[in-house]
């Protein structure tokens, strides 16, 4: 068999290099541990000489694994260990890229090559546990980051989160801004238990061109006005209670008999008995004064006459899906003070009366913002005296039918509007049977975030002491426009119209009210107010028309 030509060549080189390889292996085994670590790199994966499976000694089986340094993430207990093997039927190794080992350049988010616990880098101390060649990962080259830098607080509770080497640290989210307030100058109120109290005091002064509202001898006078208010609203998870107390006094320095006290108290309670049943109750009281030119006062009255109104109401509303049915009962009391006329005291007891009322209302929610309704009302008026000073029996019974709808259209238009017809029968046959259309509406239109328009319209049958007149049909309407030029500077314009037509007699009263108010709020507590008001009354009989101009400037304190 012929010999291959390259056999002698291969045998020659093997014979020459084998002694050199054996000599190198012997010298390598004799090297001390630091030199071996420098060559093999068993403490620093990724450094020269630390190649996977290259001369790496096996970890002794009897040596326990070194614990991870404090603050470093160790193996996941849910994925590693006997419990995990029994649960999943296999053993899972943690991702070595998510671990950090001291001295490997992975203890800092930046990382750097060549770090080892042998003293080459004084900024890092400690001994890392030996690692298997399978745990070999590369390091990221870079500059030493700030030692105060910390990993972001991510990961499971109790297990610090670490960023894998070579990946950028997650960006810290920017702090979320607090939502901007709708009105940063609005009073915050005072919390008292389950209520929020909002007190206010206003002191102002000015001038009135016709303090007594006289049609024959108009006299102007400087004036001062003091007003206090307290509003309380419950802050309960269920039910609601609203309380309002207001009192004011207007004094005229040049005219004594024109001073005007006024005030009112209101309380409204709603009890949510069930999800679909609500119980309601209300109490109210009011004190005010009548103008000396009022047609119901005796002739010759020269001072303002106080009167008092008290009311209570109790009702319930039951919902059946979109259908709601409500029943409400009312009880109102009116009291009138005696009058000084020509040096003689005249009793007004015949005007005192009690009104009992019952109202049934049904509504159906067509859409979430529109609920049409129909309403039936019954009432009875009973006077303290069966016969008044003119010899008329003025007790009466009434029936009112009304239909309308509530509105809540994208919160731009909210409120209620209704119209109907009223009938009233008097016990005295000489008093005419009253029939008249009625209207009742209250709407709020938010034209823009800076402009709001409020509309209010109401009609009723008012009592009178005029002979041969059953009463008057009174219509009143007001419009209030508010605009904010700045967050703390607002202007409010008002316009009011009224008309009262007395049945059985030739008397029609027409009133006009207009005004403008400017308010500048320095902060949540203090505001400066200035206002102008115009008032005019026209009567179809001569000698009763008057008009007045009122100017006020003052400070309002709120909390």
Short mmCIF file of N, CA, C and O in Angstrom, two decimals, residues 321-436:
data_model
loop_
_atom_site.label_atom_id
_atom_site.label_comp_id
_atom_site.label_asym_id
_atom_site.label_seq_id
_atom_site.Cartn_x
_atom_site.Cartn_y
_atom_site.Cartn_z
N UNK A 321 -88.51 52.75 36.99
CA UNK A 321 -87.73 52.85 35.77
C UNK A 321 -87.60 54.31 35.36
O UNK A 321 -87.09 55.15 36.10
N UNK A 322 -88.09 54.64 34.18
CA UNK A 322 -88.04 56.03 33.71
C UNK A 322 -89.21 56.86 34.19
O UNK A 322 -89.19 58.08 34.08
N UNK A 323 -90.21 56.21 34.74
CA UNK A 323 -91.39 56.91 35.22
C UNK A 323 -91.20 57.28 36.70
O UNK A 323 -90.74 56.46 37.50
N UNK A 324 -91.53 58.52 37.04
CA UNK A 324 -91.45 58.98 38.43
C UNK A 324 -92.77 59.63 38.81
O UNK A 324 -93.36 60.38 38.02
N UNK A 325 -93.23 59.35 40.03
CA UNK A 325 -94.47 59.91 40.56
C UNK A 325 -94.15 60.52 41.91
O UNK A 325 -93.55 59.87 42.78
N UNK A 326 -94.54 61.79 42.07
CA UNK A 326 -94.29 62.49 43.32
C UNK A 326 -95.55 63.10 43.89
O UNK A 326 -96.42 63.58 43.16
N UNK A 327 -95.63 63.08 45.21
CA UNK A 327 -96.75 63.67 45.93
C UNK A 327 -96.17 64.58 47.01
O UNK A 327 -95.29 64.18 47.77
N UNK A 328 -96.70 65.82 47.09
CA UNK A 328 -96.13 66.82 47.99
C UNK A 328 -97.25 67.61 48.64
O UNK A 328 -98.17 68.09 47.94
N UNK A 329 -97.17 67.74 49.95
CA UNK A 329 -98.14 68.53 50.70
C UNK A 329 -97.47 69.76 51.30
O UNK A 329 -96.32 69.69 51.75
N UNK A 330 -98.18 70.90 51.32
CA UNK A 330 -97.61 72.16 51.80
C UNK A 330 -98.57 72.81 52.80
O UNK A 330 -99.80 72.62 52.74
N UNK A 331 -97.98 73.60 53.67
CA UNK A 331 -98.73 74.37 54.66
C UNK A 331 -98.02 75.70 54.83
O UNK A 331 -96.84 75.73 55.23
N UNK A 332 -98.71 76.82 54.50
CA UNK A 332 -98.10 78.15 54.56
C UNK A 332 -98.96 79.07 55.43
O UNK A 332 -100.21 79.02 55.40
N UNK A 333 -98.24 79.92 56.17
CA UNK A 333 -98.90 80.85 57.08
C UNK A 333 -98.40 82.26 56.80
O UNK A 333 -97.18 82.48 56.69
N UNK A 334 -99.32 83.23 56.66
CA UNK A 334 -98.99 84.63 56.39
C UNK A 334 -99.57 85.49 57.50
O UNK A 334 -100.77 85.38 57.83
N UNK A 335 -98.72 86.36 58.09
CA UNK A 335 -99.12 87.27 59.17
C UNK A 335 -98.72 88.68 58.80
O UNK A 335 -97.60 88.91 58.31
N UNK A 336 -99.61 89.65 59.08
CA UNK A 336 -99.37 91.05 58.74
C UNK A 336 -99.48 91.89 60.00
O UNK A 336 -100.41 91.71 60.82
N UNK A 337 -98.53 92.80 60.15
CA UNK A 337 -98.50 93.65 61.34
C UNK A 337 -99.55 94.76 61.23
O UNK A 337 -100.01 95.13 60.15
N UNK A 338 -99.90 95.30 62.40
CA UNK A 338 -100.82 96.42 62.44
C UNK A 338 -100.18 97.66 61.83
O UNK A 338 -98.95 97.79 61.77
N UNK A 339 -101.04 98.58 61.37
CA UNK A 339 -100.57 99.76 60.65
C UNK A 339 -100.95 101.02 61.42
O UNK A 339 -102.05 101.12 61.99
N UNK A 340 -100.00 101.99 61.43
CA UNK A 340 -100.28 103.31 61.98
C UNK A 340 -100.70 104.22 60.82
O UNK A 340 -99.92 104.52 59.93
N UNK A 341 -101.97 104.64 60.86
CA UNK A 341 -102.50 105.50 59.80
C UNK A 341 -103.21 106.69 60.42
O UNK A 341 -104.25 106.52 61.09
N UNK A 342 -102.63 107.88 60.20
CA UNK A 342 -103.24 109.11 60.76
C UNK A 342 -103.30 109.09 62.26
O UNK A 342 -104.26 109.62 62.85
N UNK A 343 -102.29 108.48 62.92
CA UNK A 343 -102.26 108.41 64.36
C UNK A 343 -103.16 107.35 64.95
O UNK A 343 -103.28 107.26 66.18
N UNK A 344 -103.78 106.53 64.11
CA UNK A 344 -104.67 105.47 64.58
C UNK A 344 -104.09 104.12 64.17
O UNK A 344 -103.62 103.95 63.03
N UNK A 345 -104.14 103.16 65.08
CA UNK A 345 -103.66 101.81 64.78
C UNK A 345 -104.77 101.02 64.11
O UNK A 345 -105.87 100.89 64.67
N UNK A 346 -104.44 100.49 62.93
CA UNK A 346 -105.42 99.73 62.16
C UNK A 346 -104.95 98.26 62.13
O UNK A 346 -103.81 97.97 61.74
N UNK A 347 -105.84 97.38 62.53
CA UNK A 347 -105.52 95.96 62.55
C UNK A 347 -105.63 95.38 61.13
O UNK A 347 -106.52 95.73 60.36
N UNK A 348 -104.70 94.46 60.85
CA UNK A 348 -104.72 93.75 59.57
C UNK A 348 -104.95 92.25 59.78
O UNK A 348 -104.54 91.43 58.96
N UNK A 349 -105.66 91.93 60.83
CA UNK A 349 -105.91 90.52 61.13
C UNK A 349 -106.71 89.85 60.03
O UNK A 349 -106.56 88.64 59.80
N UNK A 350 -107.54 90.60 59.33
CA UNK A 350 -108.36 89.99 58.26
C UNK A 350 -107.50 89.51 57.09
O UNK A 350 -107.97 88.70 56.28
N UNK A 351 -106.28 89.98 56.99
CA UNK A 351 -105.39 89.53 55.90
C UNK A 351 -104.63 88.26 56.27
O UNK A 351 -104.06 87.62 55.39
N UNK A 352 -104.57 87.94 57.53
CA UNK A 352 -103.85 86.74 57.95
C UNK A 352 -104.57 85.50 57.44
O UNK A 352 -105.80 85.40 57.54
N UNK A 353 -103.81 84.56 56.91
CA UNK A 353 -104.44 83.35 56.35
C UNK A 353 -103.49 82.17 56.40
O UNK A 353 -102.27 82.32 56.58
N UNK A 354 -104.08 80.99 56.20
CA UNK A 354 -103.34 79.73 56.10
C UNK A 354 -103.70 79.10 54.77
O UNK A 354 -104.88 79.05 54.40
N UNK A 355 -102.69 78.59 54.06
CA UNK A 355 -102.89 77.94 52.77
C UNK A 355 -102.48 76.49 52.87
O UNK A 355 -101.33 76.18 53.25
N UNK A 356 -103.40 75.58 52.55
CA UNK A 356 -103.13 74.15 52.51
C UNK A 356 -103.03 73.74 51.04
O UNK A 356 -103.91 74.09 50.24
N UNK A 357 -102.03 72.98 50.71
CA UNK A 357 -101.85 72.59 49.31
C UNK A 357 -101.44 71.14 49.16
O UNK A 357 -100.78 70.55 50.05
N UNK A 358 -101.83 70.56 48.05
CA UNK A 358 -101.46 69.19 47.70
C UNK A 358 -101.16 69.15 46.21
O UNK A 358 -101.96 69.67 45.40
N UNK A 359 -100.02 68.55 45.85
CA UNK A 359 -99.60 68.53 44.44
C UNK A 359 -99.18 67.12 44.05
O UNK A 359 -98.40 66.47 44.76
N UNK A 360 -99.71 66.67 42.93
CA UNK A 360 -99.37 65.36 42.35
C UNK A 360 -98.67 65.60 41.03
O UNK A 360 -99.17 66.34 40.17
N UNK A 361 -97.52 64.94 40.86
CA UNK A 361 -96.70 65.18 39.66
C UNK A 361 -96.18 63.85 39.13
O UNK A 361 -95.72 63.00 39.89
N UNK A 362 -96.27 63.69 37.81
CA UNK A 362 -95.75 62.49 37.13
C UNK A 362 -94.84 62.93 35.99
O UNK A 362 -95.19 63.82 35.21
N UNK A 363 -93.69 62.29 35.90
CA UNK A 363 -92.73 62.61 34.84
C UNK A 363 -92.17 61.36 34.21
O UNK A 363 -92.10 60.29 34.84
N UNK A 364 -91.76 61.49 32.96
CA UNK A 364 -91.19 60.35 32.23
C UNK A 364 -89.90 60.82 31.56
O UNK A 364 -89.90 61.80 30.80
N UNK A 365 -88.82 60.11 31.82
CA UNK A 365 -87.52 60.48 31.29
C UNK A 365 -87.39 59.98 29.84
O UNK A 365 -87.15 58.80 29.60
N UNK A 366 -87.52 60.90 28.92
CA UNK A 366 -87.39 60.54 27.50
C UNK A 366 -85.94 60.28 27.16
O UNK A 366 -85.59 59.27 26.53
N UNK A 367 -85.08 61.17 27.54
CA UNK A 367 -83.63 61.03 27.38
C UNK A 367 -83.00 61.40 28.72
O UNK A 367 -83.66 61.98 29.58
N UNK A 368 -81.69 61.10 28.90
CA UNK A 368 -81.07 61.46 30.18
C UNK A 368 -81.11 62.94 30.51
O UNK A 368 -80.91 63.31 31.66
N UNK A 369 -81.40 63.81 29.53
CA UNK A 369 -81.41 65.24 29.82
C UNK A 369 -82.78 65.88 29.75
O UNK A 369 -82.92 67.06 30.09
N UNK A 370 -83.80 65.15 29.35
CA UNK A 370 -85.14 65.73 29.18
C UNK A 370 -86.16 64.82 29.85
O UNK A 370 -86.23 63.62 29.54
N UNK A 371 -86.95 65.42 30.75
CA UNK A 371 -87.99 64.67 31.46
C UNK A 371 -89.29 65.49 31.44
O UNK A 371 -89.47 66.40 32.27
N UNK A 372 -90.18 65.23 30.51
CA UNK A 372 -91.49 65.92 30.53
C UNK A 372 -92.30 65.49 31.76
O UNK A 372 -92.15 64.38 32.27
N UNK A 373 -93.18 66.38 32.20
CA UNK A 373 -93.99 66.08 33.37
C UNK A 373 -95.36 66.73 33.22
O UNK A 373 -95.57 67.67 32.44
N UNK A 374 -96.31 66.21 34.00
CA UNK A 374 -97.65 66.77 34.14
C UNK A 374 -97.94 66.89 35.62
O UNK A 374 -97.55 66.03 36.42
N UNK A 375 -98.64 67.97 35.99
CA UNK A 375 -98.81 68.28 37.40
C UNK A 375 -100.24 68.73 37.68
O UNK A 375 -100.84 69.49 36.90
N UNK A 376 -100.76 68.26 38.80
CA UNK A 376 -102.09 68.64 39.28
C UNK A 376 -101.95 69.16 40.70
O UNK A 376 -101.39 68.48 41.56
N UNK A 377 -102.47 70.39 40.92
CA UNK A 377 -102.36 71.00 42.24
C UNK A 377 -103.70 71.45 42.78
O UNK A 377 -104.53 72.01 42.04
N UNK A 378 -103.92 71.20 44.06
CA UNK A 378 -105.12 71.63 44.77
C UNK A 378 -104.69 72.44 45.98
O UNK A 378 -103.69 72.10 46.64
N UNK A 379 -105.45 73.52 46.30
CA UNK A 379 -105.12 74.30 47.48
C UNK A 379 -106.37 74.95 48.04
O UNK A 379 -107.38 75.13 47.33
N UNK A 380 -106.28 75.30 49.30
CA UNK A 380 -107.39 75.95 49.99
C UNK A 380 -106.81 77.06 50.88
O UNK A 380 -105.85 76.82 51.63
N UNK A 381 -107.40 78.26 50.79
CA UNK A 381 -106.96 79.41 51.58
C UNK A 381 -108.04 79.75 52.61
O UNK A 381 -109.19 80.00 52.25
N UNK A 382 -107.62 79.79 53.87
CA UNK A 382 -108.53 80.04 54.98
C UNK A 382 -108.00 81.22 55.77
O UNK A 382 -106.86 81.18 56.26
N UNK A 383 -108.80 82.30 55.89
CA UNK A 383 -108.40 83.50 56.62
C UNK A 383 -108.74 83.37 58.10
O UNK A 383 -109.64 82.60 58.49
N UNK A 384 -108.02 84.15 58.91
CA UNK A 384 -108.30 84.14 60.34
C UNK A 384 -109.70 84.67 60.63
O UNK A 384 -110.37 84.18 61.56
N UNK A 385 -110.14 85.66 59.89
CA UNK A 385 -111.48 86.21 60.03
C UNK A 385 -112.30 85.78 58.82
O UNK A 385 -111.86 85.93 57.67
N UNK A 386 -113.47 85.24 59.08
CA UNK A 386 -114.32 84.77 57.98
C UNK A 386 -114.76 85.92 57.08
O UNK A 386 -114.95 85.74 55.87
N UNK A 387 -114.92 87.13 57.66
CA UNK A 387 -115.35 88.31 56.89
C UNK A 387 -114.33 89.41 57.12
O UNK A 387 -113.93 89.68 58.27
N UNK A 388 -113.86 90.05 56.05
CA UNK A 388 -112.88 91.10 56.19
C UNK A 388 -113.55 92.43 56.53
O UNK A 388 -114.78 92.50 56.73
N UNK A 389 -112.70 93.50 56.57
CA UNK A 389 -113.23 94.80 56.95
C UNK A 389 -114.25 95.33 55.95
O UNK A 389 -115.12 96.13 56.31
N UNK A 390 -114.20 94.88 54.70
CA UNK A 390 -115.16 95.32 53.69
C UNK A 390 -116.40 94.45 53.63
O UNK A 390 -117.29 94.72 52.80
N UNK A 391 -116.51 93.43 54.46
CA UNK A 391 -117.68 92.58 54.48
C UNK A 391 -117.65 91.44 53.47
O UNK A 391 -118.69 90.83 53.19
N UNK A 392 -116.49 91.07 52.97
CA UNK A 392 -116.37 89.99 51.97
C UNK A 392 -115.78 88.73 52.62
O UNK A 392 -114.88 88.80 53.47
N UNK A 393 -116.32 87.59 52.24
CA UNK A 393 -115.77 86.30 52.66
C UNK A 393 -114.74 85.87 51.60
O UNK A 393 -115.10 85.52 50.49
N UNK A 394 -113.49 85.91 51.97
CA UNK A 394 -112.41 85.73 50.99
C UNK A 394 -111.78 84.34 51.03
O UNK A 394 -110.77 84.11 50.36
N UNK A 395 -112.32 83.43 51.78
CA UNK A 395 -111.81 82.05 51.72
C UNK A 395 -112.06 81.50 50.32
O UNK A 395 -113.10 81.78 49.70
N UNK A 396 -111.13 80.68 49.81
CA UNK A 396 -111.25 80.20 48.43
C UNK A 396 -110.59 78.84 48.28
O UNK A 396 -109.80 78.40 49.14
N UNK A 397 -110.89 78.19 47.18
CA UNK A 397 -110.29 76.91 46.78
C UNK A 397 -109.81 77.03 45.35
O UNK A 397 -110.47 77.67 44.51
N UNK A 398 -108.69 76.38 45.06
CA UNK A 398 -108.10 76.52 43.74
C UNK A 398 -107.67 75.20 43.14
O UNK A 398 -107.40 74.22 43.85
N UNK A 399 -107.60 75.20 41.83
CA UNK A 399 -107.15 74.04 41.05
C UNK A 399 -106.19 74.55 39.98
O UNK A 399 -106.50 75.52 39.27
N UNK A 400 -105.02 73.89 39.86
CA UNK A 400 -104.01 74.30 38.89
C UNK A 400 -103.55 73.08 38.11
O UNK A 400 -103.18 72.05 38.70
N UNK A 401 -103.56 73.19 36.79
CA UNK A 401 -103.04 72.16 35.89
C UNK A 401 -101.83 72.75 35.17
O UNK A 401 -101.89 73.87 34.64
N UNK A 402 -100.78 71.98 35.15
CA UNK A 402 -99.54 72.48 34.56
C UNK A 402 -98.78 71.34 33.90
O UNK A 402 -98.81 70.21 34.38
N UNK A 403 -98.09 71.64 32.81
CA UNK A 403 -97.26 70.67 32.09
C UNK A 403 -95.97 71.36 31.67
O UNK A 403 -95.95 72.56 31.39
N UNK A 404 -94.91 70.57 31.60
CA UNK A 404 -93.63 71.15 31.22
C UNK A 404 -92.57 70.07 31.14
O UNK A 404 -92.86 68.89 30.94
N UNK A 405 -91.32 70.48 31.33
CA UNK A 405 -90.21 69.54 31.23
C UNK A 405 -89.02 70.09 31.99
O UNK A 405 -88.87 71.31 32.15
N UNK A 406 -88.20 69.18 32.47
CA UNK A 406 -86.91 69.55 33.04
C UNK A 406 -85.85 69.37 31.98
O UNK A 406 -85.96 68.53 31.08
N UNK A 407 -84.78 70.16 32.07
CA UNK A 407 -83.73 70.17 31.05
C UNK A 407 -82.37 70.02 31.72
O UNK A 407 -82.12 70.60 32.78
N UNK A 408 -81.51 69.26 31.07
CA UNK A 408 -80.10 69.18 31.43
C UNK A 408 -79.34 68.76 30.17
O UNK A 408 -78.91 67.62 30.02
N UNK A 409 -79.16 69.73 29.28
CA UNK A 409 -78.57 69.47 27.98
C UNK A 409 -77.09 69.80 28.03
O UNK A 409 -76.69 70.98 27.93
N UNK A 410 -76.25 68.77 28.18
CA UNK A 410 -74.79 68.91 28.19
C UNK A 410 -74.34 69.96 29.20
O UNK A 410 -73.30 70.58 29.04
N UNK A 411 -75.13 70.16 30.25
CA UNK A 411 -74.85 71.12 31.30
C UNK A 411 -74.76 72.55 30.79
O UNK A 411 -74.36 73.46 31.52
N UNK A 412 -75.12 72.80 29.54
CA UNK A 412 -75.19 74.17 29.04
C UNK A 412 -76.54 74.80 29.33
O UNK A 412 -76.63 76.01 29.53
N UNK A 413 -77.57 73.99 29.33
CA UNK A 413 -78.92 74.46 29.63
C UNK A 413 -79.53 73.53 30.67
O UNK A 413 -79.73 72.34 30.41
N UNK A 414 -79.80 74.05 31.84
CA UNK A 414 -80.38 73.26 32.92
C UNK A 414 -81.55 74.03 33.51
O UNK A 414 -81.62 75.26 33.44
N UNK A 415 -82.48 73.30 34.12
CA UNK A 415 -83.60 73.94 34.77
C UNK A 415 -84.91 73.26 34.44
O UNK A 415 -84.96 72.10 34.03
N UNK A 416 -85.99 74.04 34.60
CA UNK A 416 -87.33 73.52 34.41
C UNK A 416 -88.23 74.62 33.88
O UNK A 416 -88.09 75.79 34.26
N UNK A 417 -89.13 74.25 33.02
CA UNK A 417 -90.09 75.20 32.46
C UNK A 417 -91.44 74.52 32.33
O UNK A 417 -91.53 73.37 31.89
N UNK A 418 -92.50 75.23 32.74
CA UNK A 418 -93.85 74.68 32.67
C UNK A 418 -94.88 75.79 32.54
O UNK A 418 -94.65 76.94 32.92
N UNK A 419 -96.01 75.44 31.99
CA UNK A 419 -97.11 76.39 31.81
C UNK A 419 -98.42 75.63 32.00
O UNK A 419 -98.48 74.40 31.82
N UNK A 420 -99.47 76.37 32.37
CA UNK A 420 -100.75 75.72 32.60
C UNK A 420 -101.86 76.73 32.81
O UNK A 420 -101.80 77.88 32.34
N UNK A 421 -102.84 76.29 33.59
CA UNK A 421 -104.04 77.12 33.81
C UNK A 421 -104.48 76.92 35.25
O UNK A 421 -104.37 75.81 35.81
N UNK A 422 -104.99 78.02 35.86
CA UNK A 422 -105.45 77.95 37.24
C UNK A 422 -106.91 78.41 37.33
O UNK A 422 -107.34 79.30 36.58
N UNK A 423 -107.63 77.82 38.27
CA UNK A 423 -109.03 78.16 38.54
C UNK A 423 -109.17 78.38 40.05
O UNK A 423 -108.63 77.61 40.85
N UNK A 424 -109.92 79.43 40.44
CA UNK A 424 -110.12 79.71 41.86
C UNK A 424 -111.55 80.15 42.10
O UNK A 424 -112.08 81.05 41.44
N UNK A 425 -112.16 79.52 43.11
CA UNK A 425 -113.56 79.79 43.47
C UNK A 425 -113.60 80.36 44.89
O UNK A 425 -112.97 79.81 45.80
N UNK A 426 -114.33 81.47 45.08
CA UNK A 426 -114.44 82.15 46.36
C UNK A 426 -115.80 81.87 46.98
O UNK A 426 -116.80 81.68 46.29
N UNK A 427 -115.83 81.88 48.32
CA UNK A 427 -117.08 81.61 49.01
C UNK A 427 -118.10 82.74 48.82
O UNK A 427 -119.30 82.50 48.81
N UNK A 428 -117.60 83.97 48.70
CA UNK A 428 -118.51 85.09 48.51
C UNK A 428 -118.93 85.13 47.04
O UNK A 428 -118.09 85.20 46.15
N UNK A 429 -120.24 85.10 46.80
CA UNK A 429 -120.76 85.10 45.43
C UNK A 429 -120.48 86.41 44.71
O UNK A 429 -120.51 86.47 43.48
N UNK A 430 -120.19 87.48 45.46
CA UNK A 430 -119.91 88.76 44.82
C UNK A 430 -118.52 88.80 44.20
O UNK A 430 -118.21 89.72 43.42
N UNK A 431 -117.66 87.87 44.58
CA UNK A 431 -116.30 87.82 44.04
C UNK A 431 -116.27 86.91 42.83
O UNK A 431 -116.81 85.79 42.86
N UNK A 432 -115.68 87.38 41.77
CA UNK A 432 -115.70 86.67 40.49
C UNK A 432 -114.88 85.39 40.57
O UNK A 432 -113.92 85.24 41.34
N UNK A 433 -115.28 84.44 39.74
CA UNK A 433 -114.57 83.16 39.58
C UNK A 433 -113.33 83.43 38.72
O UNK A 433 -113.44 83.86 37.57
N UNK A 434 -112.12 83.18 39.27
CA UNK A 434 -110.88 83.52 38.57
C UNK A 434 -110.42 82.37 37.70
O UNK A 434 -110.40 81.21 38.12
N UNK A 435 -110.04 82.72 36.50
CA UNK A 435 -109.41 81.78 35.56
C UNK A 435 -108.28 82.54 34.88
O UNK A 435 -108.50 83.63 34.34
N UNK A 436 -107.09 81.93 34.85
CA UNK A 436 -105.96 82.64 34.25
C UNK A 436 -104.86 81.64 33.90
O UNK A 436 -104.69 80.62 34.57
#
